[in-house]
PDB file of C-alpha atoms and ligand atoms in Angstrom:
ATOM      1  CA  MET A  93     189.383 146.143  68.398  1.00 97.00           C
ATOM      2  CA  ASN A  94     192.807 146.468  66.865  1.00 97.00           C
ATOM      3  CA  SER A  95     193.883 142.896  67.583  1.00 97.00           C
ATOM      4  CA  LEU A  96     196.352 142.355  64.767  1.00 95.00           C
ATOM      5  CA  ILE A  97     199.850 141.737  66.106  1.00 97.00           C
ATOM      6  CA  THR A  98     202.595 142.539  63.604  1.00 97.00           C
ATOM      7  CA  GLU A  99     205.961 140.811  63.261  1.00 98.00           C
ATOM      8  CA  ALA A 100     207.612 144.064  64.400  1.00 98.00           C
ATOM      9  CA  GLN A 101     205.506 144.070  67.589  1.00 98.00           C
ATOM     10  CA  ILE A 102     206.391 140.429  68.287  1.00 98.00           C
ATOM     11  CA  GLN A 103     210.066 141.227  67.799  1.00 98.00           C
ATOM     12  CA  HIS A 104     209.846 144.285  70.094  1.00 98.00           C
ATOM     13  CA  TYR A 105     208.002 142.255  72.747  1.00 98.00           C
ATOM     14  CA  ARG A 106     210.431 139.330  72.635  1.00 98.00           C
ATOM     15  CA  GLU A 107     213.452 141.630  72.873  1.00 98.00           C
ATOM     16  CA  ASN A 108     212.184 144.088  75.484  1.00 98.00           C
ATOM     17  CA  GLY A 109     209.544 142.108  77.390  1.00 98.00           C
ATOM     18  CA  PHE A 110     206.754 144.602  76.672  1.00 99.00           C
ATOM     19  CA  VAL A 111     204.957 146.242  73.774  1.00 98.00           C
ATOM     20  CA  VAL A 112     202.466 149.121  73.584  1.00 98.00           C
ATOM     21  CA  ILE A 113     199.544 148.876  71.167  1.00 98.00           C
ATOM     22  CA  ASP A 114     198.065 152.289  70.413  1.00 98.00           C
ATOM     23  CA  ASN A 115     194.330 152.623  69.765  1.00 98.00           C
ATOM     24  CA  PHE A 116     193.621 149.029  70.790  1.00 98.00           C
ATOM     25  CA  LEU A 117     189.971 149.871  71.463  1.00 98.00           C
ATOM     26  CA  SER A 118     187.707 151.999  69.282  1.00 98.00           C
ATOM     27  CA  PRO A 119     186.014 154.954  71.063  1.00 98.00           C
ATOM     28  CA  GLY A 120     182.775 152.926  71.344  1.00 98.00           C
ATOM     29  CA  GLU A 121     184.566 149.852  72.737  1.00 98.00           C
ATOM     30  CA  LEU A 122     186.388 152.044  75.266  1.00 98.00           C
ATOM     31  CA  ILE A 123     183.044 153.277  76.619  1.00 98.00           C
ATOM     32  CA  ASN A 124     181.855 149.646  76.933  1.00 98.00           C
ATOM     33  CA  TRP A 125     185.011 148.681  78.833  1.00 98.00           C
ATOM     34  CA  GLN A 126     184.789 151.716  81.131  1.00 98.00           C
ATOM     35  CA  ASP A 127     181.100 151.054  81.878  1.00 98.00           C
ATOM     36  CA  ALA A 128     181.628 147.326  82.438  1.00 98.00           C
ATOM     37  CA  VAL A 129     184.530 147.903  84.836  1.00 98.00           C
ATOM     38  CA  THR A 130     182.617 150.580  86.767  1.00 98.00           C
ATOM     39  CA  GLU A 131     179.636 148.227  87.118  1.00 98.00           C
ATOM     40  CA  ALA A 132     181.747 145.203  88.068  1.00 98.00           C
ATOM     41  CA  VAL A 133     183.736 147.122  90.696  1.00 98.00           C
ATOM     42  CA  ARG A 134     180.562 148.616  92.191  1.00 98.00           C
ATOM     43  CA  GLU A 135     178.910 145.178  92.418  1.00 98.00           C
ATOM     44  CA  ARG A 136     181.854 143.827  94.406  1.00 97.00           C
ATOM     45  CA  ASN A 137     181.247 146.310  97.174  1.00 95.00           C
ATOM     46  CA  GLY A 138     184.930 146.210  98.154  1.00 94.00           C
ATOM     47  CA  LYS A 139     185.371 142.410  98.055  1.00 95.00           C
ATOM     48  CA  LYS A 140     188.821 141.928  96.586  1.00 94.00           C
ATOM     49  CA  MET A 141     188.456 138.516  94.937  1.00 94.00           C
ATOM     50  CA  PRO A 142     185.757 135.853  94.745  1.00 94.00           C
ATOM     51  CA  SER A 143     187.953 133.099  96.222  1.00 86.00           C
ATOM     52  CA  LYS A 144     188.818 134.803  99.551  1.00 88.00           C
ATOM     53  CA  ASP A 145     186.954 136.756 102.154  1.00 89.00           C
ATOM     54  CA  ILE A 146     189.055 139.914 102.178  1.00 89.00           C
ATOM     55  CA  LYS A 147     188.239 143.483 101.354  1.00 89.00           C
ATOM     56  CA  GLN A 148     190.140 145.612  98.876  1.00 85.00           C
ATOM     57  CA  GLY A 149     192.837 147.519 100.846  1.00 81.00           C
ATOM     58  CA  GLU A 150     193.047 144.859 103.605  1.00 80.00           C
ATOM     59  CA  ASN A 151     196.125 142.709 104.067  1.00 72.00           C
ATOM     60  CA  ASP A 152     195.849 139.902 101.517  1.00 67.00           C
ATOM     61  CA  GLY A 153     198.834 137.985 102.857  1.00 65.00           C
ATOM     62  CA  ILE A 154     200.618 138.753  99.574  1.00 67.00           C
ATOM     63  CA  ASN A 155     201.749 142.362  99.834  1.00 67.00           C
ATOM     64  CA  GLU A 156     202.982 143.585 103.195  1.00 65.00           C
ATOM     65  CA  ASP A 157     202.199 146.961 104.686  1.00 77.00           C
ATOM     66  CA  GLU A 158     198.516 147.328 103.973  1.00 81.00           C
ATOM     67  CA  GLU A 159     198.427 151.033 104.812  1.00 85.00           C
ATOM     68  CA  TYR A 160     200.950 151.850 102.071  1.00 90.00           C
ATOM     69  CA  PHE A 161     199.784 149.209  99.569  1.00 88.00           C
ATOM     70  CA  GLY A 162     196.136 150.241 100.009  1.00 90.00           C
ATOM     71  CA  LYS A 163     197.110 153.622  98.592  1.00 94.00           C
ATOM     72  CA  VAL A 164     198.982 152.270  95.566  1.00 95.00           C
ATOM     73  CA  PHE A 165     195.744 151.377  93.838  1.00 95.00           C
ATOM     74  CA  ASP A 166     192.350 149.801  94.380  1.00 95.00           C
ATOM     75  CA  GLN A 167     192.846 146.222  93.231  1.00 95.00           C
ATOM     76  CA  LEU A 168     189.876 143.991  92.412  1.00 97.00           C
ATOM     77  CA  LEU A 169     190.612 140.573  91.015  1.00 97.00           C
ATOM     78  CA  ASN A 170     188.716 138.115  88.862  1.00 98.00           C
ATOM     79  CA  LEU A 171     185.898 140.452  87.979  1.00 98.00           C
ATOM     80  CA  TRP A 172     185.213 138.054  85.078  1.00 98.00           C
ATOM     81  CA  GLN A 173     183.871 135.575  87.636  1.00 98.00           C
ATOM     82  CA  THR A 174     181.302 137.982  89.033  1.00 98.00           C
ATOM     83  CA  ASN A 175     180.255 140.101  86.052  1.00 98.00           C
ATOM     84  CA  GLU A 176     179.056 138.772  82.698  1.00 98.00           C
ATOM     85  CA  LYS A 177     180.168 141.858  80.739  1.00 98.00           C
ATOM     86  CA  ILE A 178     183.725 141.544  82.045  1.00 98.00           C
ATOM     87  CA  LYS A 179     183.631 137.804  81.339  1.00 98.00           C
ATOM     88  CA  LYS A 180     182.837 138.542  77.701  1.00 98.00           C
ATOM     89  CA  LEU A 181     185.709 141.050  77.471  1.00 98.00           C
ATOM     90  CA  MET A 182     188.342 138.964  79.277  1.00 97.00           C
ATOM     91  CA  THR A 183     187.566 135.704  77.479  1.00 97.00           C
ATOM     92  CA  ASP A 184     187.669 137.303  74.026  1.00 98.00           C
ATOM     93  CA  GLU A 185     189.413 134.840  71.724  1.00 98.00           C
ATOM     94  CA  LYS A 186     191.039 137.730  69.855  1.00 98.00           C
ATOM     95  CA  ILE A 187     192.937 138.783  72.995  1.00 98.00           C
ATOM     96  CA  GLY A 188     193.827 135.138  73.589  1.00 98.00           C
ATOM     97  CA  LYS A 189     195.370 135.016  70.118  1.00 98.00           C
ATOM     98  CA  MET A 190     197.303 138.262  70.667  1.00 98.00           C
ATOM     99  CA  ALA A 191     198.755 136.748  73.867  1.00 98.00           C
ATOM    100  CA  ALA A 192     199.584 133.487  72.068  1.00 98.00           C
ATOM    101  CA  ASP A 193     201.268 135.309  69.171  1.00 98.00           C
ATOM    102  CA  LEU A 194     203.412 137.414  71.497  1.00 98.00           C
ATOM    103  CA  ALA A 195     204.288 134.611  73.893  1.00 98.00           C
ATOM    104  CA  GLY A 196     204.672 131.992  71.167  1.00 98.00           C
ATOM    105  CA  TRP A 197     202.438 129.398  72.793  1.00 98.00           C
ATOM    106  CA  GLU A 198     199.640 127.168  71.483  1.00 98.00           C
ATOM    107  CA  GLY A 199     196.799 127.886  73.896  1.00 98.00           C
ATOM    108  CA  THR A 200     195.905 130.771  76.218  1.00 98.00           C
ATOM    109  CA  ARG A 201     194.258 130.407  79.637  1.00 98.00           C
ATOM    110  CA  ILE A 202     193.223 133.187  81.984  1.00 98.00           C
ATOM    111  CA  TRP A 203     195.205 133.338  85.208  1.00 98.00           C
ATOM    112  CA  HIS A 204     193.368 136.295  86.713  1.00 98.00           C
ATOM    113  CA  ASP A 205     192.088 139.679  85.691  1.00 98.00           C
ATOM    114  CA  GLN A 206     192.335 142.797  87.802  1.00 98.00           C
ATOM    115  CA  ALA A 207     191.018 146.334  87.787  1.00 98.00           C
ATOM    116  CA  LEU A 208     193.822 148.615  89.010  1.00 98.00           C
ATOM    117  CA  ILE A 209     192.530 152.035  89.935  1.00 98.00           C
ATOM    118  CA  LYS A 210     194.964 154.686  91.048  1.00 98.00           C
ATOM    119  CA  LYS A 211     192.952 157.221  92.962  1.00 98.00           C
ATOM    120  CA  PRO A 212     193.961 160.890  93.074  1.00 98.00           C
ATOM    121  CA  TRP A 213     197.340 161.259  94.849  1.00 98.00           C
ATOM    122  CA  ALA A 214     197.986 157.478  94.873  1.00 98.00           C
ATOM    123  CA  ASN A 215     201.368 156.028  95.840  1.00 97.00           C
ATOM    124  CA  PRO A 216     203.679 154.718  93.109  1.00 97.00           C
ATOM    125  CA  THR A 217     203.676 151.013  92.207  1.00 97.00           C
ATOM    126  CA  ALA A 218     207.179 149.830  93.149  1.00 96.00           C
ATOM    127  CA  TRP A 219     209.288 147.940  90.625  1.00 97.00           C
ATOM    128  CA  HIS A 220     208.257 144.294  90.682  1.00 96.00           C
ATOM    129  CA  LEU A 221     207.729 141.071  88.773  1.00 98.00           C
ATOM    130  CA  ASP A 222     204.355 139.363  88.358  1.00 98.00           C
ATOM    131  CA  THR A 223     205.054 135.692  87.688  1.00 98.00           C
ATOM    132  CA  PRO A 224     206.742 135.020  91.069  1.00 97.00           C
ATOM    133  CA  PHE A 225     203.348 135.694  92.742  1.00 96.00           C
ATOM    134  CA  TRP A 226     201.558 133.095  90.639  1.00 98.00           C
ATOM    135  CA  SER A 227     200.778 129.409  91.164  1.00 98.00           C
ATOM    136  CA  PHE A 228     202.765 128.248  88.142  1.00 98.00           C
ATOM    137  CA  SER A 229     206.323 129.094  87.087  1.00 98.00           C
ATOM    138  CA  ASP A 230     206.431 129.796  83.392  1.00 98.00           C
ATOM    139  CA  ARG A 231     208.787 132.256  81.725  1.00 98.00           C
ATOM    140  CA  SER A 232     206.313 133.151  78.974  1.00 98.00           C
ATOM    141  CA  ALA A 233     203.254 134.173  81.042  1.00 98.00           C
ATOM    142  CA  LEU A 234     202.139 137.731  80.368  1.00 98.00           C
ATOM    143  CA  SER A 235     199.538 140.414  81.064  1.00 98.00           C
ATOM    144  CA  ILE A 236     197.513 142.837  79.044  1.00 98.00           C
ATOM    145  CA  TRP A 237     197.055 146.294  80.627  1.00 98.00           C
ATOM    146  CA  VAL A 238     194.314 148.408  79.077  1.00 99.00           C
ATOM    147  CA  ALA A 239     194.221 152.145  79.846  1.00 99.00           C
ATOM    148  CA  LEU A 240     190.669 153.215  80.724  1.00 98.00           C
ATOM    149  CA  ASP A 241     191.823 156.808  81.265  1.00 98.00           C
ATOM    150  CA  ASP A 242     194.757 158.532  79.608  1.00 98.00           C
ATOM    151  CA  ALA A 243     197.755 157.146  81.536  1.00 98.00           C
ATOM    152  CA  THR A 244     200.347 159.917  81.749  1.00 98.00           C
ATOM    153  CA  LEU A 245     203.697 160.675  83.332  1.00 98.00           C
ATOM    154  CA  GLU A 246     201.723 162.745  85.862  1.00 98.00           C
ATOM    155  CA  ASN A 247     199.014 160.270  86.909  1.00 98.00           C
ATOM    156  CA  GLY A 248     200.915 156.974  87.127  1.00 98.00           C
ATOM    157  CA  CYS A 249     201.591 155.394  83.738  1.00 98.00           C
ATOM    158  CA  LEU A 250     203.558 152.139  83.537  1.00 98.00           C
ATOM    159  CA  TYR A 251     207.341 151.983  83.261  1.00 98.00           C
ATOM    160  CA  PHE A 252     209.415 148.988  82.158  1.00 98.00           C
ATOM    161  CA  ILE A 253     213.055 147.926  82.477  1.00 98.00           C
ATOM    162  CA  PRO A 254     213.584 146.818  78.874  1.00 98.00           C
ATOM    163  CA  GLY A 255     214.962 143.353  78.357  1.00 98.00           C
ATOM    164  CA  SER A 256     214.941 142.548  82.085  1.00 98.00           C
ATOM    165  CA  CYS A 257     212.765 139.460  81.495  1.00 98.00           C
ATOM    166  CA  HIS A 258     215.791 137.675  80.048  1.00 98.00           C
ATOM    167  CA  GLN A 259     217.683 137.940  83.336  1.00 98.00           C
ATOM    168  CA  THR A 260     215.075 137.673  86.096  1.00 98.00           C
ATOM    169  CA  GLY A 261     213.805 134.583  87.910  1.00 97.00           C
ATOM    170  CA  PHE A 262     211.078 133.475  90.297  1.00 97.00           C
ATOM    171  CA  GLU A 263     212.233 135.085  93.545  1.00 93.00           C
ATOM    172  CA  ASN A 264     209.469 137.395  94.792  1.00 90.00           C
ATOM    173  CA  VAL A 265     210.271 140.767  96.355  1.00 88.00           C
ATOM    174  CA  GLY A 266     206.572 141.751  96.356  1.00 88.00           C
ATOM    175  CA  ILE A 267     205.360 145.308  95.879  1.00 89.00           C
ATOM    176  CA  GLY A 268     206.624 147.215  98.867  1.00 88.00           C
ATOM    177  CA  LYS A 269     207.399 150.783  99.833  1.00 90.00           C
ATOM    178  CA  ASN A 270     210.905 150.874  98.424  1.00 91.00           C
ATOM    179  CA  MET A 271     210.912 151.456  94.703  1.00 93.00           C
ATOM    180  CA  ASP A 272     214.354 149.925  94.331  1.00 94.00           C
ATOM    181  CA  ALA A 273     214.002 146.743  96.437  1.00 94.00           C
ATOM    182  CA  ILE A 274     214.014 144.564  93.304  1.00 97.00           C
ATOM    183  CA  PHE A 275     217.568 145.670  92.536  1.00 97.00           C
ATOM    184  CA  ASP A 276     218.805 143.982  95.726  1.00 96.00           C
ATOM    185  CA  VAL A 277     218.016 140.750  93.883  1.00 97.00           C
ATOM    186  CA  TYR A 278     219.120 141.953  90.428  1.00 97.00           C
ATOM    187  CA  PRO A 279     221.935 144.488  91.029  1.00 97.00           C
ATOM    188  CA  ALA A 280     223.161 144.288  87.417  1.00 96.00           C
ATOM    189  CA  LEU A 281     219.787 145.490  86.103  1.00 97.00           C
ATOM    190  CA  LYS A 282     220.059 148.755  88.049  1.00 95.00           C
ATOM    191  CA  ASN A 283     222.158 150.186  85.263  1.00 96.00           C
ATOM    192  CA  ILE A 284     219.508 149.796  82.564  1.00 98.00           C
ATOM    193  CA  ASN A 285     217.311 152.865  82.239  1.00 97.00           C
ATOM    194  CA  SER A 286     213.529 152.549  82.357  1.00 98.00           C
ATOM    195  CA  VAL A 287     211.110 153.215  79.517  1.00 98.00           C
ATOM    196  CA  ALA A 288     207.874 155.063  80.271  1.00 98.00           C
ATOM    197  CA  ALA A 289     204.676 153.865  78.614  1.00 98.00           C
ATOM    198  CA  PRO A 290     202.193 156.750  78.573  1.00 98.00           C
ATOM    199  CA  MET A 291     199.012 155.686  76.798  1.00 98.00           C
ATOM    200  CA  LYS A 292     195.834 157.260  75.555  1.00 98.00           C
ATOM    201  CA  ALA A 293     192.662 155.758  77.014  1.00 98.00           C
ATOM    202  CA  GLY A 294     191.836 152.695  74.900  1.00 98.00           C
ATOM    203  CA  SER A 295     195.469 151.840  74.171  1.00 98.00           C
ATOM    204  CA  CYS A 296     197.053 148.814  75.825  1.00 98.00           C
ATOM    205  CA  SER A 297     200.337 147.150  76.574  1.00 98.00           C
ATOM    206  CA  PHE A 298     201.390 143.551  77.014  1.00 98.00           C
ATOM    207  CA  HIS A 299     204.237 142.735  79.371  1.00 98.00           C
ATOM    208  CA  ASN A 300     205.985 139.529  80.275  1.00 98.00           C
ATOM    209  CA  GLY A 301     205.454 138.619  83.950  1.00 98.00           C
ATOM    210  CA  LEU A 302     209.232 138.512  84.418  1.00 98.00           C
ATOM    211  CA  THR A 303     209.814 142.028  83.031  1.00 98.00           C
ATOM    212  CA  ILE A 304     210.607 144.446  85.850  1.00 98.00           C
ATOM    213  CA  HIS A 305     207.867 147.061  85.785  1.00 98.00           C
ATOM    214  CA  GLY A 306     206.182 149.643  87.983  1.00 98.00           C
ATOM    215  CA  ALA A 307     204.086 152.785  87.791  1.00 98.00           C
ATOM    216  CA  GLY A 308     204.463 156.342  88.972  1.00 98.00           C
ATOM    217  CA  SER A 309     202.500 157.996  91.717  1.00 98.00           C
ATOM    218  CA  ASN A 310     199.335 159.847  90.814  1.00 98.00           C
ATOM    219  CA  MET A 311     200.315 163.504  91.120  1.00 98.00           C
ATOM    220  CA  THR A 312     196.891 164.646  89.916  1.00 98.00           C
ATOM    221  CA  ASN A 313     193.405 165.011  91.325  1.00 98.00           C
ATOM    222  CA  GLY A 314     191.983 162.598  88.722  1.00 98.00           C
ATOM    223  CA  PHE A 315     191.724 158.814  88.455  1.00 98.00           C
ATOM    224  CA  ARG A 316     194.049 156.524  86.493  1.00 98.00           C
ATOM    225  CA  ARG A 317     191.998 153.415  85.809  1.00 98.00           C
ATOM    226  CA  ALA A 318     193.309 150.289  84.094  1.00 98.00           C
ATOM    227  CA  MET A 319     191.789 146.888  83.348  1.00 98.00           C
ATOM    228  CA  THR A 320     194.331 144.114  83.165  1.00 98.00           C
ATOM    229  CA  CYS A 321     194.400 140.374  82.711  1.00 98.00           C
ATOM    230  CA  ALA A 322     197.184 137.871  83.244  1.00 98.00           C
ATOM    231  CA  TYR A 323     197.315 134.970  80.813  1.00 98.00           C
ATOM    232  CA  MET A 324     199.102 131.627  81.110  1.00 98.00           C
ATOM    233  CA  PRO A 325     199.974 128.964  78.571  1.00 98.00           C
ATOM    234  CA  ASP A 326     197.729 125.926  78.319  1.00 98.00           C
ATOM    235  CA  GLY A 327     199.772 123.158  79.924  1.00 98.00           C
ATOM    236  CA  ALA A 328     201.192 125.160  82.865  1.00 98.00           C
ATOM    237  CA  VAL A 329     201.509 123.172  86.103  1.00 98.00           C
ATOM    238  CA  PHE A 330     200.958 123.952  89.802  1.00 98.00           C
ATOM    239  CA  ASN A 331     204.081 125.075  91.696  1.00 98.00           C
ATOM    240  CA  GLY A 332     202.673 124.932  95.234  1.00 98.00           C
ATOM    241  CA  LYS A 333     201.888 128.659  95.649  1.00 97.00           C
ATOM    242  CA  GLN A 334     198.317 129.540  96.614  1.00 95.00           C
ATOM    243  CA  ASN A 335     198.173 133.119  95.242  1.00 95.00           C
ATOM    244  CA  ILE A 336     194.547 133.718  94.225  1.00 93.00           C
ATOM    245  CA  LEU A 337     193.403 130.084  94.470  1.00 94.00           C
ATOM    246  CA  SER A 338     190.916 129.197  97.210  1.00 93.00           C
ATOM    247  CA  ASP A 339     191.877 126.814 100.049  1.00 93.00           C
ATOM    248  CA  GLU A 340     189.611 124.229  98.464  1.00 94.00           C
ATOM    249  CA  GLN A 341     191.255 124.522  95.044  1.00 94.00           C
ATOM    250  CA  VAL A 342     194.730 124.261  96.533  1.00 96.00           C
ATOM    251  CA  SER A 343     193.729 121.201  98.566  1.00 96.00           C
ATOM    252  CA  ARG A 344     192.885 119.421  95.302  1.00 96.00           C
ATOM    253  CA  LEU A 345     196.204 120.261  93.578  1.00 97.00           C
ATOM    254  CA  LYS A 346     199.587 118.563  93.897  1.00 98.00           C
ATOM    255  CA  ILE A 347     202.802 120.181  92.679  1.00 98.00           C
ATOM    256  CA  GLY A 348     203.138 119.293  88.994  1.00 98.00           C
ATOM    257  CA  ASP A 349     199.380 118.963  88.350  1.00 98.00           C
ATOM    258  CA  LEU A 350     198.038 120.729  85.278  1.00 98.00           C
ATOM    259  CA  ILE A 351     196.196 123.964  86.019  1.00 97.00           C
ATOM    260  CA  ASN A 352     193.320 123.364  83.651  1.00 96.00           C
ATOM    261  CA  ASP A 353     190.055 123.823  85.542  1.00 95.00           C
ATOM    262  CA  ASP A 354     187.945 125.748  83.040  1.00 95.00           C
ATOM    263  CA  ARG A 355     185.822 127.266  85.818  1.00 94.00           C
ATOM    264  CA  GLN A 356     188.917 128.967  87.249  1.00 96.00           C
ATOM    265  CA  ASN A 357     191.310 129.219  84.300  1.00 97.00           C
ATOM    266  CA  PRO A 358     189.283 129.066  81.095  1.00 98.00           C
ATOM    267  CA  LEU A 359     191.008 128.237  77.836  1.00 98.00           C
ATOM    268  CA  ILE A 360     190.154 131.231  75.672  1.00 98.00           C
ATOM    269  CA  TYR A 361     192.242 130.456  72.587  1.00 98.00           C
ATOM    270  CA  LYS A 362     193.738 127.362  70.990  1.00 98.00           C
ATOM    271  CA  ARG A 363     195.685 127.371  67.723  1.00 96.00           C
TER     272      ARG A 363
HETATM  273  O1  LIG B 119     198.880 149.660  87.154  1.00 78.37           O
HETATM  274  C1  LIG B 119     199.829 149.619  87.934  1.00 78.37           C
HETATM  275  O2  LIG B 119     200.059 150.515  88.737  1.00 78.37           O
HETATM  276  C2  LIG B 119     200.749 148.444  87.919  1.00 78.37           C
HETATM  277  C3  LIG B 119     200.325 147.389  86.986  1.00 78.37           C
HETATM  278  C4  LIG B 119     201.048 146.116  87.090  1.00 78.37           C
HETATM  279  O3  LIG B 119     201.977 145.973  87.831  1.00 78.37           O
HETATM  280  C5  LIG B 119     200.617 145.000  86.252  1.00 78.37           C
HETATM  281  O4  LIG B 119     199.621 145.122  85.524  1.00 78.37           O
HETATM  282  O5  LIG B 119     201.276 143.948  86.292  1.00 78.37           O
END
């Protein structure tokens, strides 16, 4: 695993809110990741996340319009909680350190992982922010996105609005049908052009959860699979949003409480 983060990458990430790391996985590691994700998704049998009784593609109360959203991608969350191989990959201290180096924090906790599988002819992923969905409000939270297939301009690679993370906030427009809905909230950012992030399978990107990003539609008859994980700083506190937490977990939290339950949000790296 190419887990060394250079000063130039940190600078690019801090300025633009994303960075692409080519050849993150070796060919052998890529096969392990692909196999682990295939196994973990199959084991779920359509169950979207361990904490809630909903099926992938059903309305999760987060993104409206299940018919459209169900065709953006198959989305399976917290596979690390149900598959030991994924747990080993997602809790890798080396990834925790990469996240800490980019974000500039002391300790990295998992928020949630997700497999995002664009099927043939999938809808585009509308421009959106990640952090406003989450149960803590922290400007430095970020995600890794690992390409399990070549992600191309044709099959739905990621796109970013560079530097947008410096001007966005915690209002959530969700991921709807209208690509441009986010610009109703941030009209000034409409004038910045996007940057495409095509990646070879085994490459990855990191993006800040407040960077406006999206992905194209899948105009091909093949799959575009990605394994992603959102990471949060150790010390983040509950903001009152349920997101992926279970009813029971939310009932135990008050706004301002530390989110530090290692069974749900393991600390995977500490300086
Ligand atoms: O893979 C996609 O289509 C979108 C990914 C995304 O929004 C994310 O990883 O935050």
